[in-house]
Coordinates of C-alpha atoms in Angstrom, one line a residue:
M1 CA -0.3 -0.1 0.1
I2 CA 1.4 3.5 -1.3
K3 CA 2.2 6.0 2.2
L4 CA 0.3 9.3 2.1
D5 CA 4.3 10.8 1.8
Q6 CA 5.1 8.9 -1.0
L7 CA 1.8 9.8 -3.0
F8 CA 2.3 13.4 -1.8
E9 CA 5.8 13.0 -3.2
H10 CA 4.3 11.4 -6.4
V11 CA 2.1 14.5 -6.9
L12 CA 4.5 17.2 -6.1
T13 CA 7.2 15.9 -8.6
H14 CA 4.4 14.8 -11.3
Y15 CA 2.3 17.3 -10.9
R16 CA 3.5 20.0 -10.0
G17 CA 1.9 22.7 -11.8
I18 CA -1.9 21.3 -10.8
F19 CA -0.2 21.5 -7.3
A20 CA 0.9 24.7 -7.4
T21 CA -2.5 26.0 -8.5
L22 CA -4.4 24.3 -7.0
F23 CA -3.1 24.3 -3.5
L24 CA 0.0 26.8 -3.3
L25 CA -1.8 29.1 -5.3
P26 CA -4.0 29.3 -2.7
V27 CA -2.4 29.3 0.2
S28 CA 0.1 31.8 -1.0
S29 CA -3.0 34.4 -2.0
A30 CA -4.2 33.5 1.8
Y31 CA -0.7 33.8 3.5
G32 CA -0.7 36.9 0.9
A33 CA -3.6 38.3 2.7
Y34 CA -2.6 37.1 6.9
A35 CA 0.5 38.9 5.6
S36 CA -0.8 41.9 4.9
L37 CA -3.5 42.2 7.4
R38 CA -0.7 41.4 10.1
N39 CA 2.0 44.2 8.6
W40 CA -1.4 46.7 8.5
I41 CA -1.4 45.9 12.1
T42 CA 1.9 46.2 13.5
F43 CA 2.3 49.2 11.4
R44 CA -0.7 50.6 13.0
F45 CA -0.5 49.7 16.7
N46 CA 3.4 49.1 16.7
S47 CA 5.3 51.4 14.0
A48 CA 6.4 55.3 14.4
P49 CA 9.9 56.1 13.3
A50 CA 10.3 57.7 16.9
K51 CA 10.7 53.7 18.6
H52 CA 13.3 53.4 16.5
D53 CA 16.2 54.7 18.9
A54 CA 14.3 51.9 21.3
R55 CA 14.6 49.5 18.8
V56 CA 17.6 49.6 18.0
D57 CA 18.8 49.7 22.5
A58 CA 17.2 46.3 22.4
V59 CA 19.2 45.2 19.7
I60 CA 22.4 46.1 22.0
D61 CA 20.8 44.7 24.4
Q62 CA 20.7 41.5 22.9
I63 CA 24.2 41.8 22.3
E64 CA 25.2 42.1 26.1
D65 CA 23.3 39.4 27.7
W66 CA 25.6 37.1 24.7
K67 CA 28.3 39.5 25.5
K68 CA 27.3 38.7 29.8
Q69 CA 27.1 35.2 28.7
G70 CA 30.2 34.6 27.4
S71 CA 30.2 35.1 23.7
V72 CA 29.4 31.3 23.6
Q73 CA 27.9 30.9 19.8
K74 CA 28.2 32.4 16.1
L75 CA 25.7 35.0 16.0
C76 CA 22.8 35.8 13.0
T77 CA 19.4 37.9 12.4
A78 CA 16.6 35.6 14.1
R79 CA 15.0 36.4 10.6
S80 CA 13.1 33.0 9.0
G81 CA 15.9 31.1 6.3
W82 CA 12.8 30.7 3.8
K83 CA 12.5 33.9 3.4
T84 CA 15.8 34.2 1.3
M85 CA 15.9 34.9 -2.2
S86 CA 18.0 31.7 -2.6
E87 CA 17.3 28.2 -3.9
L88 CA 19.1 26.8 -0.6
V89 CA 18.2 27.6 2.7
P90 CA 20.9 28.8 5.9
K91 CA 21.9 26.0 8.0
Y92 CA 23.8 28.4 10.0
K93 CA 20.9 29.5 12.0
L94 CA 20.1 26.2 14.4
S95 CA 23.3 26.4 15.5
H96 CA 23.8 30.4 15.7
R97 CA 22.1 32.6 18.4
K98 CA 20.0 34.3 16.9
I99 CA 19.4 38.4 17.7
D100 CA 16.2 39.9 16.7
V101 CA 16.4 43.3 14.7
G102 CA 12.5 43.7 14.2
L103 CA 12.9 47.2 12.1
Y104 CA 10.8 47.3 9.2
D105 CA 10.1 51.3 9.1
I106 CA 10.3 53.9 6.8
L107 CA 12.2 56.8 8.9
E108 CA 12.0 59.7 7.1
I109 CA 11.4 60.8 3.4
D110 CA 14.2 64.2 2.9
E111 CA 13.7 65.5 -0.4
Q112 CA 15.8 68.8 0.5
R113 CA 18.5 66.2 0.8
G114 CA 16.5 63.6 -1.8
I115 CA 16.9 61.1 1.0
V116 CA 15.1 58.2 2.1
R117 CA 16.2 56.6 5.6
V118 CA 14.9 53.5 5.7
E119 CA 15.0 50.7 8.6
P120 CA 16.6 47.3 6.8
L121 CA 13.3 45.1 6.9
A122 CA 11.5 47.7 5.0
T123 CA 10.8 46.7 1.6
M124 CA 11.5 47.7 -2.3
G125 CA 7.7 47.4 -2.5
Q126 CA 7.1 49.5 1.2
I127 CA 9.6 51.9 0.2
S128 CA 8.3 52.5 -4.0
R129 CA 5.2 52.8 -2.7
S130 CA 5.3 55.5 -1.0
L131 CA 7.7 57.2 -2.4
I132 CA 5.7 57.1 -6.1
S133 CA 3.1 58.8 -4.5
R134 CA 5.0 61.5 -3.2
G135 CA 6.9 61.9 -6.8
W136 CA 9.8 60.2 -6.0
T137 CA 11.8 56.5 -6.8
L138 CA 14.7 54.9 -5.9
P139 CA 17.3 55.3 -9.1
V140 CA 17.7 51.2 -8.8
V141 CA 14.7 49.7 -7.3
P142 CA 15.2 45.7 -7.8
E143 CA 12.5 43.8 -9.4
L144 CA 10.4 42.0 -6.6
D145 CA 8.0 43.9 -4.1
S146 CA 9.6 41.3 -1.0
L147 CA 12.7 42.3 -1.6
T148 CA 14.4 43.7 1.8
V149 CA 17.0 47.2 2.2
G150 CA 19.5 45.0 4.1
G151 CA 18.9 41.9 1.8
L152 CA 20.1 44.9 -1.1
I153 CA 22.9 45.9 0.6
M154 CA 24.3 42.8 2.6
G155 CA 24.2 41.2 -0.5
F156 CA 23.2 42.7 -4.1
G157 CA 21.1 44.2 -5.7
V158 CA 20.9 45.1 -9.5
E159 CA 18.5 46.4 -11.9
T160 CA 17.6 47.8 -15.6
S161 CA 18.9 51.4 -14.3
S162 CA 22.3 50.1 -13.1
H163 CA 24.2 51.6 -15.7
K164 CA 23.6 54.6 -14.5
Y165 CA 23.4 54.5 -10.9
G166 CA 25.2 51.5 -9.8
L167 CA 24.4 48.8 -7.8
F168 CA 22.3 49.2 -4.8
Q169 CA 24.7 49.3 -2.7
H170 CA 26.2 52.9 -4.7
I171 CA 22.8 54.2 -3.7
C172 CA 22.8 54.3 -0.6
A173 CA 25.0 57.3 0.6
S174 CA 25.4 56.1 4.9
F175 CA 24.7 52.8 6.8
E176 CA 23.9 52.7 10.7
V177 CA 25.6 48.8 12.3
V178 CA 25.4 48.0 15.0
T179 CA 28.8 45.9 16.1
A180 CA 29.7 42.5 17.8
E181 CA 31.3 45.1 21.1
G182 CA 27.1 46.2 20.8
R183 CA 28.4 50.2 19.6
L184 CA 25.7 52.2 16.7
V185 CA 28.5 53.1 14.5
K186 CA 26.9 55.4 11.9
C187 CA 28.9 55.0 8.2
S188 CA 29.5 57.3 4.9
P189 CA 31.9 58.3 2.6
S190 CA 33.2 61.0 5.2
E191 CA 32.7 58.8 8.5
N192 CA 33.8 55.5 9.1
S193 CA 34.4 55.4 5.6
D194 CA 36.8 51.7 5.5
L195 CA 33.3 50.3 7.6
F196 CA 31.0 52.0 4.4
Y197 CA 33.0 50.7 1.8
Q198 CA 32.9 46.8 2.8
I199 CA 29.3 46.8 4.3
P200 CA 27.7 45.6 0.7
W201 CA 28.7 41.6 -0.2
S202 CA 29.6 41.5 3.4
H203 CA 26.2 39.1 4.4
G204 CA 25.9 40.4 8.0
T205 CA 29.7 39.4 8.8
L206 CA 30.5 42.7 9.6
G207 CA 27.2 44.1 12.1
F208 CA 23.5 44.2 12.0
L209 CA 22.5 46.5 10.0
V210 CA 19.9 49.2 11.6
A211 CA 19.3 51.9 9.4
A212 CA 20.7 53.3 5.6
E213 CA 20.6 56.2 4.2
V214 CA 19.0 55.6 0.0
K215 CA 19.6 58.7 -2.0
I216 CA 16.4 58.9 -4.5
I217 CA 14.9 61.3 -7.5
P218 CA 12.3 62.7 -9.5
V219 CA 9.6 60.3 -11.0
K220 CA 7.6 60.3 -14.0
K221 CA 3.7 58.6 -14.5
Y222 CA 5.5 56.4 -17.0
V223 CA 8.7 54.4 -19.1
R224 CA 8.7 55.1 -22.5
L225 CA 10.4 51.6 -23.8
H226 CA 12.0 50.9 -26.7
Y227 CA 11.8 47.7 -28.4
R228 CA 14.5 46.4 -31.2
P229 CA 15.2 43.1 -32.2
V230 CA 18.7 42.1 -33.0
Y231 CA 19.3 38.7 -34.8
S232 CA 23.4 38.3 -34.9
L233 CA 25.6 38.1 -31.6
D234 CA 27.8 41.0 -33.1
A235 CA 25.3 43.2 -33.5
M236 CA 23.2 42.2 -30.1
V237 CA 26.7 43.1 -28.6
S238 CA 27.6 45.8 -29.9
V239 CA 24.0 47.8 -30.0
F240 CA 23.5 47.2 -26.4
E241 CA 27.6 48.4 -25.3
Q242 CA 26.0 50.9 -27.0
A243 CA 22.7 52.3 -25.3
S244 CA 24.6 50.7 -21.7
R245 CA 27.2 53.7 -21.6
D246 CA 24.9 56.1 -22.5
T247 CA 23.1 57.5 -19.8
E248 CA 23.1 61.2 -20.9
N249 CA 20.1 60.1 -22.6
N250 CA 18.7 56.3 -21.5
D251 CA 17.1 56.3 -17.6
F252 CA 17.1 52.4 -18.3
V253 CA 18.7 50.0 -20.1
E254 CA 17.4 45.9 -20.7
A255 CA 18.1 42.6 -23.3
L256 CA 17.0 39.0 -23.5
V257 CA 18.8 36.8 -25.4
Y258 CA 16.7 34.1 -27.0
S259 CA 18.9 32.4 -29.0
R260 CA 23.0 32.5 -29.9
D261 CA 22.3 35.3 -32.2
Q262 CA 19.0 36.7 -31.1
A263 CA 17.6 38.7 -28.6
V264 CA 15.3 42.6 -28.3
I265 CA 17.1 45.0 -27.0
M266 CA 14.9 47.7 -24.4
V267 CA 15.9 51.3 -23.8
G268 CA 13.9 52.8 -21.7
T269 CA 13.4 57.1 -20.4
F270 CA 11.2 58.3 -18.0
A271 CA 7.7 60.0 -19.1
D272 CA 5.3 62.5 -18.6
T273 CA 2.6 61.4 -20.6
V274 CA 1.9 58.7 -23.3
G275 CA 3.2 59.6 -26.6
A276 CA 2.2 60.0 -30.6
D277 CA 4.7 57.1 -31.1
G278 CA 3.7 54.4 -28.5
S279 CA 0.7 53.0 -26.8
L280 CA 0.2 52.6 -23.5
N281 CA 0.8 48.7 -22.1
A282 CA -0.3 48.1 -18.3
I283 CA 1.7 45.4 -18.3
G284 CA 1.0 44.4 -14.4
R285 CA -1.9 43.3 -14.5
W286 CA -2.8 40.1 -14.1
Y287 CA -4.5 39.4 -17.3
Q288 CA -1.9 40.5 -19.4
P289 CA 0.6 37.9 -20.9
W290 CA 3.8 37.3 -18.9
F291 CA 6.5 40.2 -20.0
Y292 CA 9.7 37.9 -21.6
K293 CA 6.6 36.1 -24.1
H294 CA 5.2 39.9 -25.2
V295 CA 9.0 40.9 -25.7
Q296 CA 9.2 37.6 -27.5
T297 CA 6.8 38.8 -30.2
Y298 CA 9.0 41.5 -31.3
L299 CA 11.8 39.5 -31.8
Q300 CA 8.8 37.1 -34.3
Q301 CA 7.5 40.8 -35.5
G302 CA 11.2 41.7 -36.8
K303 CA 10.1 45.4 -35.8
E304 CA 10.7 47.7 -33.7
R305 CA 8.4 49.3 -31.7
V306 CA 7.7 52.0 -29.1
E307 CA 4.9 51.8 -25.7
Y308 CA 4.7 53.5 -22.7
L309 CA 4.8 51.7 -19.4
P310 CA 2.6 52.5 -15.7
V311 CA 5.9 53.4 -14.6
R312 CA 5.3 50.8 -11.4
D313 CA 4.7 48.3 -13.9
Y314 CA 8.0 48.6 -15.4
F315 CA 9.5 48.3 -12.1
H316 CA 7.8 44.8 -11.6
R317 CA 7.3 43.9 -15.1
H318 CA 8.6 40.2 -14.5
T319 CA 7.5 39.5 -11.1
R320 CA 4.4 37.6 -12.3
S321 CA 6.3 35.1 -13.7
Y322 CA 9.6 35.5 -12.0
F323 CA 11.0 36.3 -14.9
W324 CA 10.5 32.7 -16.4
A325 CA 11.0 30.5 -13.9
M326 CA 7.0 30.3 -13.4
E327 CA 7.2 28.4 -16.6
E328 CA 8.5 25.1 -14.7
I329 CA 6.5 25.1 -12.1
I330 CA 2.9 26.0 -14.0
A331 CA 3.7 25.8 -17.7
F332 CA 0.3 26.8 -18.7
G333 CA 0.9 29.5 -16.5
N334 CA 0.2 32.6 -19.8
H335 CA -2.0 30.6 -21.5
P336 CA -5.0 33.8 -21.6
I337 CA -7.8 31.3 -19.7
F338 CA -5.4 31.2 -16.6
R339 CA -3.8 34.4 -16.8
A340 CA -7.8 35.7 -16.4
L341 CA -8.8 33.8 -14.1
L342 CA -5.9 33.1 -11.6
G343 CA -3.3 36.1 -13.5
W344 CA -4.1 38.0 -9.9
A345 CA -2.8 35.1 -7.9
L346 CA 0.7 35.0 -9.3
P347 CA 3.6 34.3 -8.6
P348 CA 4.0 32.1 -6.3
S349 CA 5.3 32.7 -2.8
I350 CA 9.1 31.8 -3.0
E351 CA 8.3 30.0 0.3
L352 CA 6.6 27.8 0.1
L353 CA 8.2 26.9 -4.1
K354 CA 11.2 25.9 -1.1
Y355 CA 9.6 24.2 1.2
T356 CA 6.9 21.9 -1.5
E357 CA 10.1 20.4 -2.1
T358 CA 10.4 16.6 -2.3
E359 CA 13.4 14.6 -2.8
T360 CA 12.4 13.9 -6.5
T361 CA 12.5 17.8 -6.9
R362 CA 15.9 18.2 -5.3
R363 CA 17.5 16.0 -7.0
L364 CA 16.3 17.5 -10.4
R365 CA 17.3 20.7 -8.7
E366 CA 20.4 20.6 -8.1
K367 CA 21.4 18.2 -11.3
F368 CA 19.6 19.7 -14.0
H369 CA 18.4 23.3 -13.0
V370 CA 21.1 26.8 -13.3
V371 CA 20.0 29.8 -11.0
Q372 CA 22.6 32.3 -11.6
D373 CA 23.8 35.5 -12.5
M374 CA 27.0 36.8 -13.3
L375 CA 28.2 40.1 -13.6
M376 CA 30.9 39.7 -15.8
P377 CA 33.3 43.0 -18.2
I378 CA 31.2 43.9 -20.5
R379 CA 34.2 44.2 -23.0
Y380 CA 33.2 40.7 -22.0
L381 CA 30.0 39.9 -23.2
K382 CA 30.2 38.8 -26.4
Q383 CA 32.6 36.0 -25.5
S384 CA 29.9 35.2 -22.5
I385 CA 27.1 34.7 -24.1
D386 CA 29.3 32.4 -26.5
Y387 CA 30.4 30.9 -23.4
F388 CA 26.3 29.9 -22.4
D389 CA 25.4 29.1 -25.3
A390 CA 28.4 26.1 -25.3
H391 CA 28.4 25.1 -21.8
F392 CA 24.2 25.3 -21.4
R393 CA 22.2 26.0 -24.2
L394 CA 19.8 28.3 -21.4
Y395 CA 17.6 30.7 -23.0
P396 CA 16.5 33.3 -22.5
L397 CA 19.5 35.3 -20.9
W398 CA 18.6 38.1 -18.7
L399 CA 21.2 41.1 -19.4
S400 CA 20.9 43.8 -17.3
P401 CA 24.0 47.0 -17.9
M402 CA 25.7 47.7 -14.7
V403 CA 28.5 49.7 -13.0
I404 CA 31.1 48.8 -10.8
K405 CA 32.4 51.9 -9.3
D406 CA 35.8 53.0 -8.6
N407 CA 35.0 55.1 -5.2
G408 CA 38.4 56.5 -5.5
G409 CA 40.2 52.8 -4.8
Q410 CA 38.3 52.6 -1.4
P411 CA 38.2 48.9 -0.6
G412 CA 35.1 47.0 -1.0
F413 CA 34.2 42.8 -2.1
V414 CA 34.1 44.0 -5.8
H415 CA 35.4 46.8 -7.9
P416 CA 36.3 47.7 -11.9
F417 CA 37.6 46.2 -14.4
R418 CA 41.3 47.4 -14.6
T419 CA 43.2 46.5 -17.7
E420 CA 47.0 45.9 -17.8
E421 CA 47.5 49.4 -18.4
G422 CA 46.1 50.7 -15.4
A423 CA 43.2 52.1 -17.2
V424 CA 39.3 51.5 -15.7
D425 CA 36.9 50.7 -17.4
E426 CA 33.2 50.1 -14.5
M427 CA 30.6 49.4 -17.0
Y428 CA 29.6 45.7 -16.1
V429 CA 26.9 42.9 -17.1
D430 CA 24.6 41.5 -15.4
I431 CA 23.8 37.2 -17.3
G432 CA 21.1 35.9 -15.7
A433 CA 20.7 32.7 -15.9
Y434 CA 17.7 30.8 -14.7
G435 CA 16.2 27.6 -16.0
T436 CA 16.9 24.2 -17.3
P437 CA 19.5 23.7 -20.3
D438 CA 19.2 22.1 -23.2
K439 CA 22.4 20.9 -22.9
K440 CA 22.7 17.3 -23.9
D441 CA 24.1 15.1 -20.3
F442 CA 24.1 18.5 -18.7
D443 CA 25.3 18.3 -15.1
N444 CA 25.1 21.0 -12.7
A445 CA 28.0 19.5 -10.5
V446 CA 30.1 19.9 -13.8
A447 CA 29.2 23.1 -15.6
L448 CA 29.1 25.6 -12.2
P449 CA 32.4 24.6 -11.5
L450 CA 33.3 25.4 -14.5
L451 CA 31.1 28.6 -15.1
E452 CA 32.9 30.0 -12.0
K453 CA 36.6 28.9 -12.6
F454 CA 35.3 31.1 -16.5
V455 CA 33.9 34.3 -14.3
I456 CA 36.6 34.3 -12.4
E457 CA 39.4 34.8 -15.3
H458 CA 37.9 37.3 -17.0
R459 CA 37.4 39.3 -13.3
G460 CA 33.6 38.8 -13.6
Y461 CA 32.0 38.4 -10.0
Q462 CA 29.0 35.7 -9.0
A463 CA 25.9 37.1 -7.1
L464 CA 25.7 35.1 -3.7
Y465 CA 22.3 34.5 -3.1
A466 CA 23.0 31.5 -6.1
R467 CA 24.8 28.5 -5.1
T468 CA 28.5 28.4 -5.3
F469 CA 30.8 25.4 -6.0
M470 CA 34.0 28.3 -5.3
S471 CA 36.4 26.6 -2.9
R472 CA 37.1 29.2 0.0
E473 CA 40.5 30.0 -2.3
D474 CA 38.6 30.6 -5.4
F475 CA 36.0 33.0 -3.8
R476 CA 38.9 34.8 -1.8
T477 CA 40.4 35.0 -5.7
M478 CA 37.2 36.4 -7.0
F479 CA 36.6 38.7 -4.3
D480 CA 39.0 41.6 -3.1
H481 CA 39.0 40.2 0.8
A482 CA 42.1 42.7 2.1
G483 CA 40.4 45.3 3.7
Y484 CA 37.4 43.2 5.5
D485 CA 40.3 40.6 7.2
L486 CA 41.1 43.8 8.2
L487 CA 38.2 46.0 9.2
R488 CA 37.9 42.3 11.2
E489 CA 40.6 41.8 12.2
R490 CA 40.7 45.9 14.5
L491 CA 36.6 45.3 15.1
P492 CA 35.8 43.9 19.4
Y493 CA 34.2 40.7 19.0
C494 CA 34.0 40.7 15.5
R495 CA 35.4 37.3 14.6
Q496 CA 33.6 35.8 17.6
A497 CA 30.2 36.7 16.5
F498 CA 30.6 36.4 13.5
D499 CA 31.6 33.7 10.5
E500 CA 33.5 34.6 7.2
V501 CA 30.8 35.4 3.8
Y502 CA 32.2 32.0 2.7
D503 CA 30.8 29.8 6.0
K504 CA 27.4 31.1 5.2
V505 CA 27.2 31.5 1.5
S506 CA 28.8 28.4 0.9
S507 CA 27.1 24.2 1.2
Q508 CA 29.1 25.0 3.9
G509 CA 26.0 27.0 5.1
R510 CA 23.1 26.6 2.8
I511 CA 21.6 23.3 2.6
S512 CA 18.6 22.2 0.0
P513 CA 14.9 22.6 2.1
I514 CA 14.3 19.1 1.9
E515 CA 16.8 18.7 4.1
M516 CA 16.6 21.6 6.0
R517 CA 13.0 20.3 6.5
K518 CA 15.0 17.7 8.0
L519 CA 17.0 18.9 10.2
E520 CA 14.0 21.2 11.8
K521 CA 11.7 18.8 12.3
A522 CA 14.4 15.8 14.5
G523 CA 15.6 19.0 16.4

């Protein structure tokens, strides 16, 4: 007789789309409604910028208690590891002492200075709605509403405006951090600058972020989006690089690559009204086609076109389909009938998707499924597309240009490209690869280490939310640890309190969702 858990695994593995439609979407929608109500109540009765200092004092008190009790365990935040954007779950949270950093407020919008001061758990959706209603926006608005300021600073954040403004870290004016000593430290380019430049990419291994000042810019009602299909790799690279370097005229630059030689390059600018050269497309409506499918129609038509997208629709154009990942979960999700009836429920919660992983889907994911963002010097874009085509054959690919700023030679984990002659080129491109490759006999255990080697050899970087096979030595070759090591040595209690970044992002620190479920159950 088939056991219930075996039947459940069979359904989750072989009928995932139906299961997601009948179970995940309703549960996810109900949970979303509950979370919204809970957040509203929390904000209504507990949220107030005036309480910020008291909440920071509570973080400091927890660290003082840890010190009084011998400073034995390593420290981490108490936020659930299931909420991370990674396909993996942090294992270290099971053994580390959790510090409650319940800081989720927008503290101040200073229009005179062009700054918004926020707490680390404030989300992109929360911030963008508040700012847009006042005629402002963040210069870089990463795609998903649930992304937090803390995650984007301590980790990595990029969007199609990053060719102009850099990564999310580059739009930050200052950080407030509670160190392992229990001290509140403010850092900026002019105050404790060594800490300011080392916080990004540090994954909470230098202290607890409790506030950040982030730059804001005026926003307009629409984004005028120009679609240009290209039909050769040379044209793709040339048009994309030219658009990326034209920061005066282009507010947004993006490309979706549908094969080695075919892509649609999109250039966007803010607009107050819908012009006569294009039509309005409210692409964010639930019944609309998934954005990458819509873009593909221009490749098939072979024509350049212009559309005007409402600004929040543009910012979150890939959200409903998680770029193109939803197609592997609900293969019929872009069907007009499905969109009309259930498009409003997309996307399902990432937490639920991870929590319903089975042994079979874990094995398939680990061997065949790719979720990677590689940040490559734009001069190596052609070689990179060729590499992905030869070793992965995975399409679409997402191209988002970005500058990694030199910051006057300040320390940090990542640096702009520097030639042997000493010339600096800040322009990089994020190559996003999401899905199951068509390469025959593909195996992640072989392909990913080779990709990481290619990236190191071409002086690129790997986004650290993704799975990595790098050794500690290779990791330190990819990312500059010189200033980081000095700072960890100098800051009291730092090495005692916090792991290194590698310990948190490697296979030592993260495991599959099903492994985490077993450990939590056993514990």
